[in-house]
Coordinates of C-alpha atoms in Angstrom, one line a residue:
X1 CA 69.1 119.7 45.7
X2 CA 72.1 118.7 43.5
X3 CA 74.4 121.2 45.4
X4 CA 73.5 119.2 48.5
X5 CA 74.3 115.6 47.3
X6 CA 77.5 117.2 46.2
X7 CA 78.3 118.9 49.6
X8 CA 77.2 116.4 52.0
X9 CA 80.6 114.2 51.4
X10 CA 82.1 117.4 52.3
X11 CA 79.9 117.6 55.1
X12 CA 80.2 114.2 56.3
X13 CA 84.5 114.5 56.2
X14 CA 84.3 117.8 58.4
X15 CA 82.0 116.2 61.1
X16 CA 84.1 113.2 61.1
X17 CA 87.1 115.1 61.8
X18 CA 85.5 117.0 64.3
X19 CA 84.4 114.2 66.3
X20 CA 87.9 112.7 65.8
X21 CA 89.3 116.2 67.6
X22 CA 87.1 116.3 69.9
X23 CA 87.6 112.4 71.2
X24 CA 91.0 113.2 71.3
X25 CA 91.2 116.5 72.7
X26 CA 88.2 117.3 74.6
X27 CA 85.9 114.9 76.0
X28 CA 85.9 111.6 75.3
X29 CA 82.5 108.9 76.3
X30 CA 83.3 105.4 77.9
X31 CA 80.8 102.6 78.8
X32 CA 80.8 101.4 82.3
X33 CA 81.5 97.2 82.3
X34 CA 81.2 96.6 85.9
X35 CA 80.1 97.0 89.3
X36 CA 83.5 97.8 90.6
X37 CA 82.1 102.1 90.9
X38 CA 78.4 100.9 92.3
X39 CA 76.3 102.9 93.6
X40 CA 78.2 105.9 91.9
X41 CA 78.1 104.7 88.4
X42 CA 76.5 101.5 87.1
X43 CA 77.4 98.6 84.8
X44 CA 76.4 100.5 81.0
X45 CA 76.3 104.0 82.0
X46 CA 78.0 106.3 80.1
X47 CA 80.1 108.6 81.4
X48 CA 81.5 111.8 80.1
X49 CA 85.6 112.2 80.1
X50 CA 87.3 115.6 80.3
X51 CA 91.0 114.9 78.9
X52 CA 91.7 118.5 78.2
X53 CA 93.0 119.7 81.3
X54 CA 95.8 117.0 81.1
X55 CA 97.3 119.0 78.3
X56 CA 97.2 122.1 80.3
X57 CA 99.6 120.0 83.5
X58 CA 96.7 119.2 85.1
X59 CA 97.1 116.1 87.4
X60 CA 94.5 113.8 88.9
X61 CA 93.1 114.9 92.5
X62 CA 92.1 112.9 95.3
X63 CA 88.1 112.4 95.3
X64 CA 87.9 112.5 91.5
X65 CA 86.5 109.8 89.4
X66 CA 89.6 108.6 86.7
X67 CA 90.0 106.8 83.2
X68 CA 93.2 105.5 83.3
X69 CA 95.0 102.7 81.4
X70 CA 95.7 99.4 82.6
X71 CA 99.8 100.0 84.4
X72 CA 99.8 96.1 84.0
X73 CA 97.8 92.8 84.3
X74 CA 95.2 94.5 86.2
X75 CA 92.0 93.3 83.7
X76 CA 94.1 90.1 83.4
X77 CA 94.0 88.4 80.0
X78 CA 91.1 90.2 78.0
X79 CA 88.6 87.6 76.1
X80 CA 88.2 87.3 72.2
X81 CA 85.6 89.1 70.6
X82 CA 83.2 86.9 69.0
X83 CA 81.7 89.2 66.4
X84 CA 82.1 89.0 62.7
X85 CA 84.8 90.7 60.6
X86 CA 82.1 93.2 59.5
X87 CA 81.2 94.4 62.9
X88 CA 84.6 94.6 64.2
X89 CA 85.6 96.6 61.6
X90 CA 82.3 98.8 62.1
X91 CA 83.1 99.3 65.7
X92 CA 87.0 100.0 65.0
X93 CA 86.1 102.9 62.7
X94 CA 83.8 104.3 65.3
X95 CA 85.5 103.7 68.5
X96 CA 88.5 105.6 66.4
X97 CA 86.3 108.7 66.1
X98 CA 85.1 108.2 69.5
X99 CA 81.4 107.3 68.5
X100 CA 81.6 103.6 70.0
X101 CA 83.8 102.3 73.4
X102 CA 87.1 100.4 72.0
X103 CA 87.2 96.7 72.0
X104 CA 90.9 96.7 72.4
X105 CA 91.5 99.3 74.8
X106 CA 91.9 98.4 78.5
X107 CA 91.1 101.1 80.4
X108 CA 89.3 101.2 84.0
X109 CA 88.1 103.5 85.7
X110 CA 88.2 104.0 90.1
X111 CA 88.1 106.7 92.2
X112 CA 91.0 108.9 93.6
X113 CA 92.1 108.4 97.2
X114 CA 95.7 109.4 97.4
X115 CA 97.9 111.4 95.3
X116 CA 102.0 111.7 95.2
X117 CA 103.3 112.2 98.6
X118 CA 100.1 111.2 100.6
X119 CA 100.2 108.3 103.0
X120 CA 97.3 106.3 102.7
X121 CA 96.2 102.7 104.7
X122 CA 93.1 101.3 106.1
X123 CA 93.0 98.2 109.3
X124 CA 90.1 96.3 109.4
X125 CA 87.0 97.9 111.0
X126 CA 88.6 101.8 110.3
X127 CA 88.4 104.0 107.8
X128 CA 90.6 104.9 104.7
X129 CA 93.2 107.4 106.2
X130 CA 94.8 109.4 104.1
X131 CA 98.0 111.7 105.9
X132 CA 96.7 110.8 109.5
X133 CA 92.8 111.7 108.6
X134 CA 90.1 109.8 108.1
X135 CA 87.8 109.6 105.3
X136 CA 84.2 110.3 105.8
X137 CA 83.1 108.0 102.4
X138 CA 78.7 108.0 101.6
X139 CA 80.3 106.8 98.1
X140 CA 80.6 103.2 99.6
X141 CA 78.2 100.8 98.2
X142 CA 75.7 100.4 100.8
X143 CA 77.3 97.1 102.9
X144 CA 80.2 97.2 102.3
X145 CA 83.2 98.7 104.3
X146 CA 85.9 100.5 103.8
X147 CA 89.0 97.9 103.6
X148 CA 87.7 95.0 105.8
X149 CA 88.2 92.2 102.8
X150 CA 91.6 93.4 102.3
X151 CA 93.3 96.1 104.6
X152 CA 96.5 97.6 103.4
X153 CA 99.5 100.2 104.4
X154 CA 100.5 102.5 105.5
X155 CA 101.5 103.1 101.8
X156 CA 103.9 105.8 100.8
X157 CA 102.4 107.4 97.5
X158 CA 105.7 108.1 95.4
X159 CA 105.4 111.6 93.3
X160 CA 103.6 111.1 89.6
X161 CA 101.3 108.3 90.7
X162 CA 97.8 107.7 92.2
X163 CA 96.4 105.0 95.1
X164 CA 93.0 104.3 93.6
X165 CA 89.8 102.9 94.9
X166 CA 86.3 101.2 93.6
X167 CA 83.4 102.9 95.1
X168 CA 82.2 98.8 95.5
X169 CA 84.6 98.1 97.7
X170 CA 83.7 94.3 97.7
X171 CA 83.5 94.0 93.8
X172 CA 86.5 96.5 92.8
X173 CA 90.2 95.0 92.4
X174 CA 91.4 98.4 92.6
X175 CA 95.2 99.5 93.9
X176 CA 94.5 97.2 97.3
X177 CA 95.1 94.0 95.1
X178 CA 98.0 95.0 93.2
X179 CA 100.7 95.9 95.3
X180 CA 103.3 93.6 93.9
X181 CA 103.4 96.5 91.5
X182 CA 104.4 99.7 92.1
X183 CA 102.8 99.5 95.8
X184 CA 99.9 99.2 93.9
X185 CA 99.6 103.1 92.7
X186 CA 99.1 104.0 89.3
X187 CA 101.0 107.0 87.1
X188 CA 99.9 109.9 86.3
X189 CA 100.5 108.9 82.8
X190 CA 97.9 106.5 82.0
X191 CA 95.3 108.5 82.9
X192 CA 93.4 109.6 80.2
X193 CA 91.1 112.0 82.1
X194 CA 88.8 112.7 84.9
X195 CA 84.9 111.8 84.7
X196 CA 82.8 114.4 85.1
X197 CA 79.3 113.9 84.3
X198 CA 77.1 110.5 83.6
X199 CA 75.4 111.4 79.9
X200 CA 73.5 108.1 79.5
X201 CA 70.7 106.8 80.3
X202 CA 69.3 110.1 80.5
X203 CA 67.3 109.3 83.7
X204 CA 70.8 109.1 85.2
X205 CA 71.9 112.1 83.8
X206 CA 74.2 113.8 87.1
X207 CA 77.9 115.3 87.4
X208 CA 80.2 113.4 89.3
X209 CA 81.6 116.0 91.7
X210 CA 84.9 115.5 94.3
X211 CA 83.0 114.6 98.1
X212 CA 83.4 116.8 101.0
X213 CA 85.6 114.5 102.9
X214 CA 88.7 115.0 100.7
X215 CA 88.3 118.9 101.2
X216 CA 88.7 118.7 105.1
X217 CA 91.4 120.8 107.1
X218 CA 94.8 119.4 106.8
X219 CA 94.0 116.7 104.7
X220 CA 97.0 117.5 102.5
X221 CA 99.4 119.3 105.4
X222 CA 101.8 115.7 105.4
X223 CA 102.9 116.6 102.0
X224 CA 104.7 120.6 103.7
X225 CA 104.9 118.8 106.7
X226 CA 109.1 118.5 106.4
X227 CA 109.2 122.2 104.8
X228 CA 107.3 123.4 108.0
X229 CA 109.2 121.2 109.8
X230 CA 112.6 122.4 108.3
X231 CA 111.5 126.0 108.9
X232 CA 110.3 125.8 112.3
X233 CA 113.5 124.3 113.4
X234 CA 115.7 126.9 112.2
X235 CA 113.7 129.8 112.9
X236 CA 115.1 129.4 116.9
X237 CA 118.4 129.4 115.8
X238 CA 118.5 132.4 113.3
X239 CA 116.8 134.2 116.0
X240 CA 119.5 132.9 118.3
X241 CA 122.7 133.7 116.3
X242 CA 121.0 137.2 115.4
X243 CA 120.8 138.1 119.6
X244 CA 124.5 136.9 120.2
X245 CA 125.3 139.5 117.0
X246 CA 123.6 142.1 118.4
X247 CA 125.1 141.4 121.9
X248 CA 128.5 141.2 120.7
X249 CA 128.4 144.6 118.5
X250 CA 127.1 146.3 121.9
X251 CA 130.1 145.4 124.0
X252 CA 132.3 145.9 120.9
X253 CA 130.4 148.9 121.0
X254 CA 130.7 150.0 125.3
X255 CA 134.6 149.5 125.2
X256 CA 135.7 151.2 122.0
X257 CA 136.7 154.7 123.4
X258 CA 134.7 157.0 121.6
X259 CA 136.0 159.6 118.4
X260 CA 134.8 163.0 118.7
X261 CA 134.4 165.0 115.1
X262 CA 135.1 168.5 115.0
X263 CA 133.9 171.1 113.1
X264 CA 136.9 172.6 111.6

């Protein structure tokens, strides 16, 4: 029993440090504060967030569910806590090893709709079209519409950055409402990972997959659209200046007199 009491500081440290890689390595939980992701997530779930891929290049793609920092006055000014000393110091040490949500942090959370070089824009009574197609969206919070409370674009997506949406369209002040910055889009950057599964409550235990509708045909051609473009326009006139070669060696070839070899 001694040996225990004597290894269980040990014990303790290594589990710390553990949850400390892990939190900042590997997955990290978050609380849900809002109804801006309704019905998809609701306010206190806890979701799941993979940020090891990041480290590996990988870059946000449209459909998925993001974490991603506040780019700037987007939570506006963030309200005093007003728990004691002892409990903000309790929830520092454990939001640091990932155990508790930060109180200082400002991170949101919305869903991907366009990514670097997509076009994206909504009129009132459409749909969200994203490079010419539209989006087929059962995410929506039931009554609500796509963009009729505030319609927007067409948007150019710049490279590195995101257009993001709130699955409650009527309750999320998402990219739509801050286009006096950066057209509203959000870098690549400040995400700190995609959302992959709800963990708690465990009767809402589900994975939060990419839909359908961002996997249709041609969704992302507008982005090799000028390549194909490019190509396709000076395909006629390779094949052009390759025929007037060929013709010209020809007649070179008809009016040279011809050298006979012999075999001496």
């Amino acid at each position: 029993m001694r040996s225990f009491w004597k290894e269980l500081p040990i014990l303790v440290v290594i589990a710390l440090a553990l949850a400390l890689l892990i939190k900042t390595f590997l997955v990290q939980a978050f609380s849900i504060p809002s109804d801006s992701m309704q019905d998809t997530l609701q306010r206190g779930d806890r979701v799941l967030v993979d940020k090891l891929t990041p480290w590996f290049g990988s870059e946000p793609e449209r459909g998925e569910v993001v974490v991603f920092h506040d780019p700037g006055g987007w939570l506006g000014e963030s309200q005093t806590s007003s728990s004691g000393p002892v409990a903000e110091g309790i929830q520092k040490a454990l939001s640091f090893i990932g155990l508790m949500p930060s109180a200082e942090e400002k991170d949101l959370i919305k869903r991907v709709i366009a990514v670097g070089g997509d076009t994206v824009s909504c009129k009132r009574g459409g749909k969200v079209m994203v490079n010419g197609k539209p989006l087929d969206e059962p995410y929506i919070f039931p009554g609500n519409t796509p963009c009729d409370e505030k319609p927007f674009g067409p948007i150019k997506v710049p490279e590195g950055r995101i257009w993001v949406m709130g699955d409650h369209r009527q309750d999320s002040l998402d990219s739509r409402y801050h286009q006096n910055l950066n057209d509203g889009t959000v870098s690549v950057d400040d995400v700190v990972g995609r959302a992959i599964v709800i963990a708690w409550p465990i009767g809402r235990w589900s994975t939060l997959p990419v839909p359908s509708t961002f996997d249709q045909p041609g969704l992302g051609a507008a982005a090799m659209a000028p390549s194909a473009l490019g190509f396709a326009g000076a395909l006629p006139i390779v094949l052009w200046r390759r025929r007037r070669l060929i013709a010209k060696v020809r007649t070179e070839a008809t009016s040279r007199p011809q050298r006979l070899t012999a075999d001496c």
